[in-house]
PDB file of C-alpha atoms in Angstrom:
ATOM      1  CA  UNK A   1      30.442  -4.450 -50.340  1.00 40.00           C
ATOM      2  CA  UNK A   2      31.453  -0.516 -50.387  1.00 40.00           C
ATOM      3  CA  UNK A   3      28.831   1.857 -51.585  1.00 44.00           C
ATOM      4  CA  UNK A   4      30.399   4.594 -53.786  1.00 48.00           C
ATOM      5  CA  UNK A   5      30.160   8.342 -52.090  1.00 43.00           C
ATOM      6  CA  UNK A   6      28.419   9.511 -55.414  1.00 46.00           C
ATOM      7  CA  UNK A   7      25.472   6.520 -54.716  1.00 42.00           C
ATOM      8  CA  UNK A   8      25.608   7.393 -50.462  1.00 44.00           C
ATOM      9  CA  UNK A   9      25.154  11.206 -51.515  1.00 41.00           C
ATOM     10  CA  UNK A  10      22.123  10.376 -53.435  1.00 43.00           C
ATOM     11  CA  UNK A  11      20.204   7.989 -50.696  1.00 41.00           C
ATOM     12  CA  UNK A  12      21.289  10.917 -48.017  1.00 43.00           C
ATOM     13  CA  UNK A  13      19.968  13.382 -50.470  1.00 43.00           C
ATOM     14  CA  UNK A  14      16.701  11.232 -50.497  1.00 42.00           C
ATOM     15  CA  UNK A  15      16.609  10.675 -46.976  1.00 43.00           C
ATOM     16  CA  UNK A  16      16.699  14.097 -46.555  1.00 43.00           C
ATOM     17  CA  UNK A  17      13.458  14.770 -48.451  1.00 43.00           C
ATOM     18  CA  UNK A  18      11.051  13.252 -45.969  1.00 39.00           C
ATOM     19  CA  UNK A  19       9.763  14.828 -42.807  1.00 42.00           C
ATOM     20  CA  UNK A  20      11.543  13.324 -39.770  1.00 40.00           C
ATOM     21  CA  UNK A  21       7.783  12.696 -38.531  1.00 42.00           C
ATOM     22  CA  UNK A  22       7.455  10.130 -41.136  1.00 40.00           C
ATOM     23  CA  UNK A  23      10.511   8.562 -40.668  1.00 35.00           C
ATOM     24  CA  UNK A  24       9.898   8.153 -37.081  1.00 47.00           C
ATOM     25  CA  UNK A  25       5.969   8.645 -36.973  1.00 75.00           C
ATOM     26  CA  UNK A  26       4.679   6.753 -33.545  1.00 80.00           C
ATOM     27  CA  UNK A  27       1.661   3.802 -33.588  1.00 92.00           C
ATOM     28  CA  UNK A  28       0.132   3.799 -29.965  1.00 96.00           C
ATOM     29  CA  UNK A  29      -1.778   0.840 -28.863  1.00 98.00           C
ATOM     30  CA  UNK A  30      -5.028   1.192 -26.856  1.00 98.00           C
ATOM     31  CA  UNK A  31      -6.076  -1.207 -24.499  1.00 98.00           C
ATOM     32  CA  UNK A  32      -9.887  -2.297 -23.303  1.00 97.00           C
ATOM     33  CA  UNK A  33     -11.190  -4.658 -21.099  1.00 94.00           C
ATOM     34  CA  UNK A  34     -13.900  -6.004 -24.655  1.00 94.00           C
ATOM     35  CA  UNK A  35     -16.101  -7.497 -21.872  1.00 89.00           C
ATOM     36  CA  UNK A  36     -18.488  -4.252 -20.479  1.00 89.00           C
ATOM     37  CA  UNK A  37     -20.940  -4.105 -23.454  1.00 91.00           C
ATOM     38  CA  UNK A  38     -21.694  -1.292 -24.700  1.00 94.00           C
ATOM     39  CA  UNK A  39     -18.232   0.631 -23.388  1.00 96.00           C
ATOM     40  CA  UNK A  40     -16.537  -2.188 -24.993  1.00 95.00           C
ATOM     41  CA  UNK A  41     -16.845  -5.888 -26.341  1.00 95.00           C
ATOM     42  CA  UNK A  42     -15.410  -8.289 -28.028  1.00 95.00           C
ATOM     43  CA  UNK A  43     -16.847 -10.176 -31.481  1.00 95.00           C
ATOM     44  CA  UNK A  44     -16.419 -13.938 -32.966  1.00 94.00           C
ATOM     45  CA  UNK A  45     -13.067 -12.807 -34.447  1.00 93.00           C
ATOM     46  CA  UNK A  46     -11.432 -11.530 -31.171  1.00 93.00           C
ATOM     47  CA  UNK A  47     -12.047  -7.583 -32.470  1.00 96.00           C
ATOM     48  CA  UNK A  48     -13.124  -4.898 -29.831  1.00 98.00           C
ATOM     49  CA  UNK A  49     -15.575  -2.741 -30.676  1.00 98.00           C
ATOM     50  CA  UNK A  50     -18.136  -0.357 -28.404  1.00 97.00           C
ATOM     51  CA  UNK A  51     -18.068   2.929 -27.729  1.00 98.00           C
ATOM     52  CA  UNK A  52     -14.606   3.251 -26.124  1.00 98.00           C
ATOM     53  CA  UNK A  53     -13.387   1.942 -29.622  1.00 98.00           C
ATOM     54  CA  UNK A  54     -15.312   4.323 -31.621  1.00 98.00           C
ATOM     55  CA  UNK A  55     -14.498   7.632 -30.005  1.00 98.00           C
ATOM     56  CA  UNK A  56     -10.748   6.119 -29.762  1.00 98.00           C
ATOM     57  CA  UNK A  57     -10.523   5.969 -33.571  1.00 98.00           C
ATOM     58  CA  UNK A  58     -12.291   9.542 -33.625  1.00 98.00           C
ATOM     59  CA  UNK A  59      -9.750  10.912 -31.513  1.00 98.00           C
ATOM     60  CA  UNK A  60      -7.097   9.195 -33.190  1.00 98.00           C
ATOM     61  CA  UNK A  61      -8.309  10.759 -36.605  1.00 97.00           C
ATOM     62  CA  UNK A  62      -8.526  14.146 -35.499  1.00 97.00           C
ATOM     63  CA  UNK A  63      -4.642  13.413 -33.416  1.00 96.00           C
ATOM     64  CA  UNK A  64      -4.028  12.229 -37.160  1.00 96.00           C
ATOM     65  CA  UNK A  65      -2.082   9.016 -35.277  1.00 95.00           C
ATOM     66  CA  UNK A  66      -2.186   5.771 -36.236  1.00 96.00           C
ATOM     67  CA  UNK A  67      -4.055   3.618 -33.604  1.00 97.00           C
ATOM     68  CA  UNK A  68      -4.283  -0.311 -32.684  1.00 97.00           C
ATOM     69  CA  UNK A  69      -6.304  -1.728 -30.132  1.00 97.00           C
ATOM     70  CA  UNK A  70      -5.603  -4.725 -27.888  1.00 97.00           C
ATOM     71  CA  UNK A  71      -7.659  -6.274 -25.256  1.00 96.00           C
ATOM     72  CA  UNK A  72      -6.443  -6.443 -21.600  1.00 96.00           C
ATOM     73  CA  UNK A  73      -7.742  -8.468 -18.530  1.00 93.00           C
ATOM     74  CA  UNK A  74      -9.614  -5.219 -16.219  1.00 92.00           C
ATOM     75  CA  UNK A  75      -7.360  -6.367 -13.157  1.00 88.00           C
ATOM     76  CA  UNK A  76      -4.152  -6.164 -14.844  1.00 93.00           C
ATOM     77  CA  UNK A  77      -4.853  -2.933 -17.359  1.00 96.00           C
ATOM     78  CA  UNK A  78      -3.286  -0.191 -15.124  1.00 97.00           C
ATOM     79  CA  UNK A  79       0.209  -2.609 -14.610  1.00 97.00           C
ATOM     80  CA  UNK A  80       0.195  -3.348 -17.880  1.00 98.00           C
ATOM     81  CA  UNK A  81      -0.196   0.360 -19.093  1.00 98.00           C
ATOM     82  CA  UNK A  82       2.594   1.310 -16.793  1.00 98.00           C
ATOM     83  CA  UNK A  83       5.010  -1.252 -18.064  1.00 98.00           C
ATOM     84  CA  UNK A  84       4.425  -0.250 -21.419  1.00 97.00           C
ATOM     85  CA  UNK A  85       2.160  -3.192 -23.023  1.00 98.00           C
ATOM     86  CA  UNK A  86       0.903  -0.263 -24.625  1.00 98.00           C
ATOM     87  CA  UNK A  87      -0.017   3.291 -24.446  1.00 98.00           C
ATOM     88  CA  UNK A  88      -3.472   4.500 -23.576  1.00 98.00           C
ATOM     89  CA  UNK A  89      -6.589   2.648 -21.691  1.00 98.00           C
ATOM     90  CA  UNK A  90     -10.054   3.436 -22.711  1.00 98.00           C
ATOM     91  CA  UNK A  91     -12.792   0.966 -21.326  1.00 96.00           C
ATOM     92  CA  UNK A  92     -14.792   3.097 -19.292  1.00 94.00           C
ATOM     93  CA  UNK A  93     -12.406   3.799 -16.635  1.00 94.00           C
ATOM     94  CA  UNK A  94     -13.660   6.572 -14.116  1.00 92.00           C
ATOM     95  CA  UNK A  95     -11.085   9.445 -13.589  1.00 94.00           C
ATOM     96  CA  UNK A  96     -10.219   8.760  -9.859  1.00 91.00           C
ATOM     97  CA  UNK A  97      -7.885  10.450  -7.255  1.00 90.00           C
ATOM     98  CA  UNK A  98      -6.432   7.106  -6.276  1.00 90.00           C
ATOM     99  CA  UNK A  99      -5.988   5.946  -9.681  1.00 94.00           C
ATOM    100  CA  UNK A 100      -4.146   9.652 -10.500  1.00 96.00           C
ATOM    101  CA  UNK A 101      -1.412   8.713  -7.747  1.00 96.00           C
ATOM    102  CA  UNK A 102      -0.509   6.508 -10.899  1.00 97.00           C
ATOM    103  CA  UNK A 103      -1.454   7.393 -14.128  1.00 98.00           C
ATOM    104  CA  UNK A 104      -2.817  10.695 -15.921  1.00 98.00           C
ATOM    105  CA  UNK A 105      -5.989  11.036 -17.654  1.00 98.00           C
ATOM    106  CA  UNK A 106      -7.451  12.773 -20.298  1.00 98.00           C
ATOM    107  CA  UNK A 107     -10.633  14.872 -19.535  1.00 97.00           C
ATOM    108  CA  UNK A 108     -13.716  13.136 -19.468  1.00 96.00           C
ATOM    109  CA  UNK A 109     -15.039  11.520 -22.766  1.00 97.00           C
ATOM    110  CA  UNK A 110     -18.225  10.769 -20.981  1.00 96.00           C
ATOM    111  CA  UNK A 111     -20.385  10.734 -17.743  1.00 92.00           C
ATOM    112  CA  UNK A 112     -22.774   8.086 -16.289  1.00 86.00           C
ATOM    113  CA  UNK A 113     -23.540   6.581 -13.219  1.00 92.00           C
ATOM    114  CA  UNK A 114     -23.585   3.375 -11.520  1.00 96.00           C
ATOM    115  CA  UNK A 115     -26.628   1.340 -10.117  1.00 98.00           C
ATOM    116  CA  UNK A 116     -27.513  -2.090  -8.036  1.00 98.00           C
ATOM    117  CA  UNK A 117     -29.145  -5.213  -9.407  1.00 98.00           C
ATOM    118  CA  UNK A 118     -30.529  -7.816  -8.003  1.00 98.00           C
ATOM    119  CA  UNK A 119     -32.281 -11.209  -8.629  1.00 98.00           C
ATOM    120  CA  UNK A 120     -36.187 -10.825  -8.775  1.00 97.00           C
ATOM    121  CA  UNK A 121     -36.931 -14.190  -7.003  1.00 97.00           C
ATOM    122  CA  UNK A 122     -36.015 -12.454  -3.968  1.00 98.00           C
ATOM    123  CA  UNK A 123     -38.821 -10.258  -4.234  1.00 97.00           C
ATOM    124  CA  UNK A 124     -37.064  -7.300  -2.815  1.00 97.00           C
ATOM    125  CA  UNK A 125     -38.777  -3.623  -2.752  1.00 96.00           C
ATOM    126  CA  UNK A 126     -36.570  -2.108  -5.224  1.00 96.00           C
ATOM    127  CA  UNK A 127     -37.064   1.409  -3.981  1.00 94.00           C
ATOM    128  CA  UNK A 128     -36.827   4.525  -6.218  1.00 95.00           C
ATOM    129  CA  UNK A 129     -34.761   3.380  -8.847  1.00 96.00           C
ATOM    130  CA  UNK A 130     -34.603   6.948 -10.490  1.00 95.00           C
ATOM    131  CA  UNK A 131     -33.817   8.693  -7.419  1.00 96.00           C
ATOM    132  CA  UNK A 132     -30.012   9.838  -8.065  1.00 94.00           C
ATOM    133  CA  UNK A 133     -27.588  10.103  -5.419  1.00 95.00           C
ATOM    134  CA  UNK A 134     -24.025  11.761  -5.709  1.00 93.00           C
ATOM    135  CA  UNK A 135     -21.681  10.578  -3.143  1.00 93.00           C
ATOM    136  CA  UNK A 136     -19.763  13.220  -2.921  1.00 91.00           C
ATOM    137  CA  UNK A 137     -22.406  14.803  -1.665  1.00 91.00           C
ATOM    138  CA  UNK A 138     -24.142  13.487   1.120  1.00 91.00           C
ATOM    139  CA  UNK A 139     -27.134  14.881   2.914  1.00 94.00           C
ATOM    140  CA  UNK A 140     -29.870  13.742   5.014  1.00 95.00           C
ATOM    141  CA  UNK A 141     -32.196  11.926   2.188  1.00 93.00           C
ATOM    142  CA  UNK A 142     -29.131  10.301   0.552  1.00 93.00           C
ATOM    143  CA  UNK A 143     -27.895   9.127   4.232  1.00 95.00           C
ATOM    144  CA  UNK A 144     -31.339   7.896   4.715  1.00 96.00           C
ATOM    145  CA  UNK A 145     -31.286   6.077   1.055  1.00 96.00           C
ATOM    146  CA  UNK A 146     -28.177   4.139   1.550  1.00 96.00           C
ATOM    147  CA  UNK A 147     -28.644   2.896   5.086  1.00 97.00           C
ATOM    148  CA  UNK A 148     -32.042   1.708   3.499  1.00 96.00           C
ATOM    149  CA  UNK A 149     -30.015  -0.441   1.127  1.00 96.00           C
ATOM    150  CA  UNK A 150     -27.782  -1.698   3.843  1.00 97.00           C
ATOM    151  CA  UNK A 151     -30.897  -3.043   5.387  1.00 97.00           C
ATOM    152  CA  UNK A 152     -32.625  -4.355   2.386  1.00 97.00           C
ATOM    153  CA  UNK A 153     -29.109  -5.698   1.229  1.00 98.00           C
ATOM    154  CA  UNK A 154     -27.938  -7.642   4.799  1.00 98.00           C
ATOM    155  CA  UNK A 155     -27.143 -10.869   4.738  1.00 98.00           C
ATOM    156  CA  UNK A 156     -26.768 -11.225   0.598  1.00 98.00           C
ATOM    157  CA  UNK A 157     -23.989 -11.981  -1.382  1.00 98.00           C
ATOM    158  CA  UNK A 158     -23.560  -8.467  -4.377  1.00 98.00           C
ATOM    159  CA  UNK A 159     -20.822  -8.912  -6.714  1.00 98.00           C
ATOM    160  CA  UNK A 160     -18.414  -6.580  -8.315  1.00 97.00           C
ATOM    161  CA  UNK A 161     -15.719  -6.576 -10.562  1.00 94.00           C
ATOM    162  CA  UNK A 162     -12.554  -6.976  -9.253  1.00 93.00           C
ATOM    163  CA  UNK A 163     -10.227  -3.576  -8.755  1.00 88.00           C
ATOM    164  CA  UNK A 164     -12.972  -1.426  -9.478  1.00 90.00           C
ATOM    165  CA  UNK A 165     -14.609   1.544  -8.116  1.00 91.00           C
ATOM    166  CA  UNK A 166     -17.805  -0.611  -8.206  1.00 94.00           C
ATOM    167  CA  UNK A 167     -15.650  -2.763  -5.627  1.00 96.00           C
ATOM    168  CA  UNK A 168     -14.457  -0.392  -3.441  1.00 94.00           C
ATOM    169  CA  UNK A 169     -18.070   1.569  -3.150  1.00 96.00           C
ATOM    170  CA  UNK A 170     -19.576  -1.828  -2.062  1.00 97.00           C
ATOM    171  CA  UNK A 171     -16.911  -2.713   0.159  1.00 97.00           C
ATOM    172  CA  UNK A 172     -17.534   1.038   1.960  1.00 95.00           C
ATOM    173  CA  UNK A 173     -21.109   0.693   1.845  1.00 96.00           C
ATOM    174  CA  UNK A 174     -21.973  -2.419   2.374  1.00 97.00           C
ATOM    175  CA  UNK A 175     -18.971  -4.326   3.080  1.00 97.00           C
ATOM    176  CA  UNK A 176     -20.203  -4.616   6.627  1.00 97.00           C
ATOM    177  CA  UNK A 177     -23.521  -6.019   6.365  1.00 98.00           C
ATOM    178  CA  UNK A 178     -22.797  -8.092   3.068  1.00 98.00           C
ATOM    179  CA  UNK A 179     -20.614 -10.973   0.993  1.00 98.00           C
ATOM    180  CA  UNK A 180     -18.456  -9.186  -1.351  1.00 98.00           C
ATOM    181  CA  UNK A 181     -17.845 -11.220  -4.618  1.00 98.00           C
ATOM    182  CA  UNK A 182     -15.025 -10.085  -6.531  1.00 97.00           C
ATOM    183  CA  UNK A 183     -14.601 -11.075 -10.096  1.00 96.00           C
ATOM    184  CA  UNK A 184     -12.307 -10.825 -12.759  1.00 92.00           C
ATOM    185  CA  UNK A 185     -15.427  -9.827 -15.612  1.00 89.00           C
ATOM    186  CA  UNK A 186     -18.404  -8.500 -16.053  1.00 91.00           C
ATOM    187  CA  UNK A 187     -19.278 -11.732 -18.099  1.00 91.00           C
ATOM    188  CA  UNK A 188     -18.264 -13.962 -14.942  1.00 95.00           C
ATOM    189  CA  UNK A 189     -20.713 -11.911 -12.515  1.00 97.00           C
ATOM    190  CA  UNK A 190     -23.310 -11.944 -14.931  1.00 97.00           C
ATOM    191  CA  UNK A 191     -22.808 -15.601 -15.111  1.00 97.00           C
ATOM    192  CA  UNK A 192     -23.210 -16.016 -11.406  1.00 98.00           C
ATOM    193  CA  UNK A 193     -26.097 -13.574 -11.033  1.00 97.00           C
ATOM    194  CA  UNK A 194     -28.017 -15.314 -13.989  1.00 96.00           C
ATOM    195  CA  UNK A 195     -27.262 -18.549 -11.916  1.00 97.00           C
ATOM    196  CA  UNK A 196     -28.373 -17.757  -8.600  1.00 97.00           C
ATOM    197  CA  UNK A 197     -24.818 -18.091  -7.167  1.00 98.00           C
ATOM    198  CA  UNK A 198     -24.630 -14.237  -5.958  1.00 98.00           C
ATOM    199  CA  UNK A 199     -28.216 -12.051  -4.977  1.00 98.00           C
ATOM    200  CA  UNK A 200     -26.837  -9.153  -6.792  1.00 98.00           C
ATOM    201  CA  UNK A 201     -24.371  -6.794  -8.463  1.00 98.00           C
ATOM    202  CA  UNK A 202     -23.197  -3.407  -8.578  1.00 98.00           C
ATOM    203  CA  UNK A 203     -21.947  -1.747 -12.175  1.00 96.00           C
ATOM    204  CA  UNK A 204     -22.409   0.601 -14.663  1.00 93.00           C
ATOM    205  CA  UNK A 205     -25.938   1.235 -15.159  1.00 95.00           C
ATOM    206  CA  UNK A 206     -25.189   0.753 -19.103  1.00 92.00           C
ATOM    207  CA  UNK A 207     -23.967  -2.195 -19.069  1.00 91.00           C
ATOM    208  CA  UNK A 208     -26.860  -4.057 -16.574  1.00 96.00           C
ATOM    209  CA  UNK A 209     -29.259  -2.085 -18.938  1.00 94.00           C
ATOM    210  CA  UNK A 210     -28.178  -4.271 -21.987  1.00 90.00           C
ATOM    211  CA  UNK A 211     -27.606  -7.206 -19.566  1.00 94.00           C
ATOM    212  CA  UNK A 212     -31.210  -6.828 -18.847  1.00 96.00           C
ATOM    213  CA  UNK A 213     -32.665  -7.130 -21.979  1.00 94.00           C
ATOM    214  CA  UNK A 214     -31.107 -10.368 -22.816  1.00 95.00           C
ATOM    215  CA  UNK A 215     -32.643 -13.476 -21.861  1.00 96.00           C
ATOM    216  CA  UNK A 216     -30.041 -14.216 -18.938  1.00 95.00           C
ATOM    217  CA  UNK A 217     -30.714 -11.285 -17.718  1.00 96.00           C
ATOM    218  CA  UNK A 218     -34.487 -11.552 -17.863  1.00 96.00           C
ATOM    219  CA  UNK A 219     -34.746 -12.372 -13.892  1.00 97.00           C
ATOM    220  CA  UNK A 220     -32.778  -9.568 -12.851  1.00 98.00           C
ATOM    221  CA  UNK A 221     -34.170  -6.323 -11.697  1.00 98.00           C
ATOM    222  CA  UNK A 222     -32.460  -2.412 -10.496  1.00 98.00           C
ATOM    223  CA  UNK A 223     -32.480  -1.899  -7.293  1.00 98.00           C
ATOM    224  CA  UNK A 224     -31.825   1.164  -5.513  1.00 97.00           C
ATOM    225  CA  UNK A 225     -31.218   4.716  -6.785  1.00 97.00           C
ATOM    226  CA  UNK A 226     -28.452   6.061  -9.811  1.00 96.00           C
ATOM    227  CA  UNK A 227     -24.709   6.541  -7.475  1.00 96.00           C
ATOM    228  CA  UNK A 228     -22.281   8.545  -9.123  1.00 92.00           C
ATOM    229  CA  UNK A 229     -19.651  10.874  -7.783  1.00 90.00           C
ATOM    230  CA  UNK A 230     -17.405   9.903  -4.709  1.00 91.00           C
ATOM    231  CA  UNK A 231     -14.952   6.811  -5.377  1.00 89.00           C
ATOM    232  CA  UNK A 232     -16.397   7.113  -9.135  1.00 90.00           C
ATOM    233  CA  UNK A 233     -14.853  10.871 -10.002  1.00 88.00           C
ATOM    234  CA  UNK A 234     -15.708  13.371 -12.852  1.00 90.00           C
ATOM    235  CA  UNK A 235     -16.067  10.795 -15.165  1.00 92.00           C
ATOM    236  CA  UNK A 236     -14.807   8.675 -17.513  1.00 96.00           C
ATOM    237  CA  UNK A 237     -11.471   9.534 -19.183  1.00 97.00           C
ATOM    238  CA  UNK A 238      -8.213   7.785 -21.400  1.00 98.00           C
ATOM    239  CA  UNK A 239      -5.295   6.563 -18.805  1.00 98.00           C
ATOM    240  CA  UNK A 240      -2.370   7.210 -19.570  1.00 98.00           C
ATOM    241  CA  UNK A 241       1.600   7.048 -18.293  1.00 98.00           C
ATOM    242  CA  UNK A 242       2.429  10.244 -16.561  1.00 98.00           C
ATOM    243  CA  UNK A 243       5.687  10.870 -18.504  1.00 97.00           C
ATOM    244  CA  UNK A 244       3.125  11.347 -22.291  1.00 97.00           C
ATOM    245  CA  UNK A 245       2.293  14.415 -21.664  1.00 97.00           C
ATOM    246  CA  UNK A 246       2.705  15.462 -24.747  1.00 96.00           C
ATOM    247  CA  UNK A 247       0.326  12.558 -26.228  1.00 97.00           C
ATOM    248  CA  UNK A 248      -2.186  13.319 -23.194  1.00 98.00           C
ATOM    249  CA  UNK A 249      -2.486  16.938 -24.338  1.00 98.00           C
ATOM    250  CA  UNK A 250      -3.399  16.010 -27.926  1.00 97.00           C
ATOM    251  CA  UNK A 251      -6.323  14.044 -26.825  1.00 98.00           C
ATOM    252  CA  UNK A 252      -7.315  16.485 -24.579  1.00 97.00           C
ATOM    253  CA  UNK A 253      -7.734  18.747 -27.692  1.00 97.00           C
ATOM    254  CA  UNK A 254      -9.134  15.879 -29.471  1.00 98.00           C
ATOM    255  CA  UNK A 255     -11.784  15.225 -26.948  1.00 97.00           C
ATOM    256  CA  UNK A 256     -12.996  19.128 -26.511  1.00 97.00           C
ATOM    257  CA  UNK A 257     -13.000  19.247 -30.255  1.00 97.00           C
ATOM    258  CA  UNK A 258     -15.174  16.202 -30.755  1.00 98.00           C
ATOM    259  CA  UNK A 259     -17.663  17.528 -27.388  1.00 97.00           C
ATOM    260  CA  UNK A 260     -17.885  20.891 -29.024  1.00 97.00           C
ATOM    261  CA  UNK A 261     -18.893  19.489 -32.524  1.00 97.00           C
ATOM    262  CA  UNK A 262     -21.882  16.871 -31.069  1.00 97.00           C
ATOM    263  CA  UNK A 263     -19.263  13.838 -32.457  1.00 98.00           C
ATOM    264  CA  UNK A 264     -19.305  12.234 -28.900  1.00 97.00           C
ATOM    265  CA  UNK A 265     -23.198  13.132 -28.159  1.00 97.00           C
ATOM    266  CA  UNK A 266     -23.594  10.978 -31.603  1.00 98.00           C
ATOM    267  CA  UNK A 267     -21.610   8.461 -30.183  1.00 98.00           C
ATOM    268  CA  UNK A 268     -23.080   8.302 -27.194  1.00 96.00           C
ATOM    269  CA  UNK A 269     -26.680   7.686 -28.743  1.00 97.00           C
ATOM    270  CA  UNK A 270     -25.372   5.135 -30.863  1.00 97.00           C
ATOM    271  CA  UNK A 271     -24.142   3.421 -28.093  1.00 96.00           C
ATOM    272  CA  UNK A 272     -26.225   3.740 -24.935  1.00 94.00           C
ATOM    273  CA  UNK A 273     -29.299   5.443 -26.998  1.00 93.00           C
ATOM    274  CA  UNK A 274     -28.565   8.431 -23.895  1.00 92.00           C
ATOM    275  CA  UNK A 275     -26.513  11.880 -24.041  1.00 94.00           C
ATOM    276  CA  UNK A 276     -23.213  10.917 -21.474  1.00 94.00           C
ATOM    277  CA  UNK A 277     -21.153  13.206 -23.584  1.00 94.00           C
ATOM    278  CA  UNK A 278     -19.374  15.307 -20.850  1.00 91.00           C
ATOM    279  CA  UNK A 279     -18.779  19.109 -20.621  1.00 78.00           C
ATOM    280  CA  UNK A 280     -16.446  21.065 -21.974  1.00 65.00           C
ATOM    281  CA  UNK A 281     -13.053  20.882 -20.127  1.00 53.00           C
ATOM    282  CA  UNK A 282     -12.541  24.666 -20.724  1.00 48.00           C
TER     283      UNK A 282
END
């Protein structure tokens, strides 16, 4: 049916009254693993929640853009981003030079550290679990600590999340003296640790802390120093495709604003009971 000219003109006038941005408003999707509390987890209804999700929602509010959150297995999360399955990764992902070869990162929205755990029944001396070791600046003291880790854990089975920086650190630091077990999720590594199928593991400290406070984790203890730097990079950032520069700039501005006004500190205290907010990028 042909539309009369007068009606067509009226329709065109009405459409022109709406801003172009309203007609093409972008909805972005943000992916999290959903299995590394308190960074991100999944409830009984399959909904994501945690620090990553709260920060993501806050950034989207500041940017004034609609966001959805989707679960994605860790070991496929970067390939899925690159093929357009979603637009952003917010899943406790460390900013590293290796990952920056494939994707772009925002400024950090969190800092933190990693630590080994072992089963209590092994009776291993944990050493100084409050010692801080920056793998970017290793001196004689740090070398002695690493050598102690190697000699104490020699012959043990140590777990790590597949395709994670923790896995890379275990390979680099202990690969010739331990058996490395790689896992598709933190949950499966925790199950094997609780069941005695592995002797220990390396992961984010806060993820371990929450696990050790559960009945399943009651037989596990922290082991060795707090580890950061090196392959873990400067902190945790939001990952995006390299051609999405406009969105990246908006995320950077929102992260800096939320850091400056204390919002990220408040969210980190809520989820981690510690301030892991980053320094301002400028």
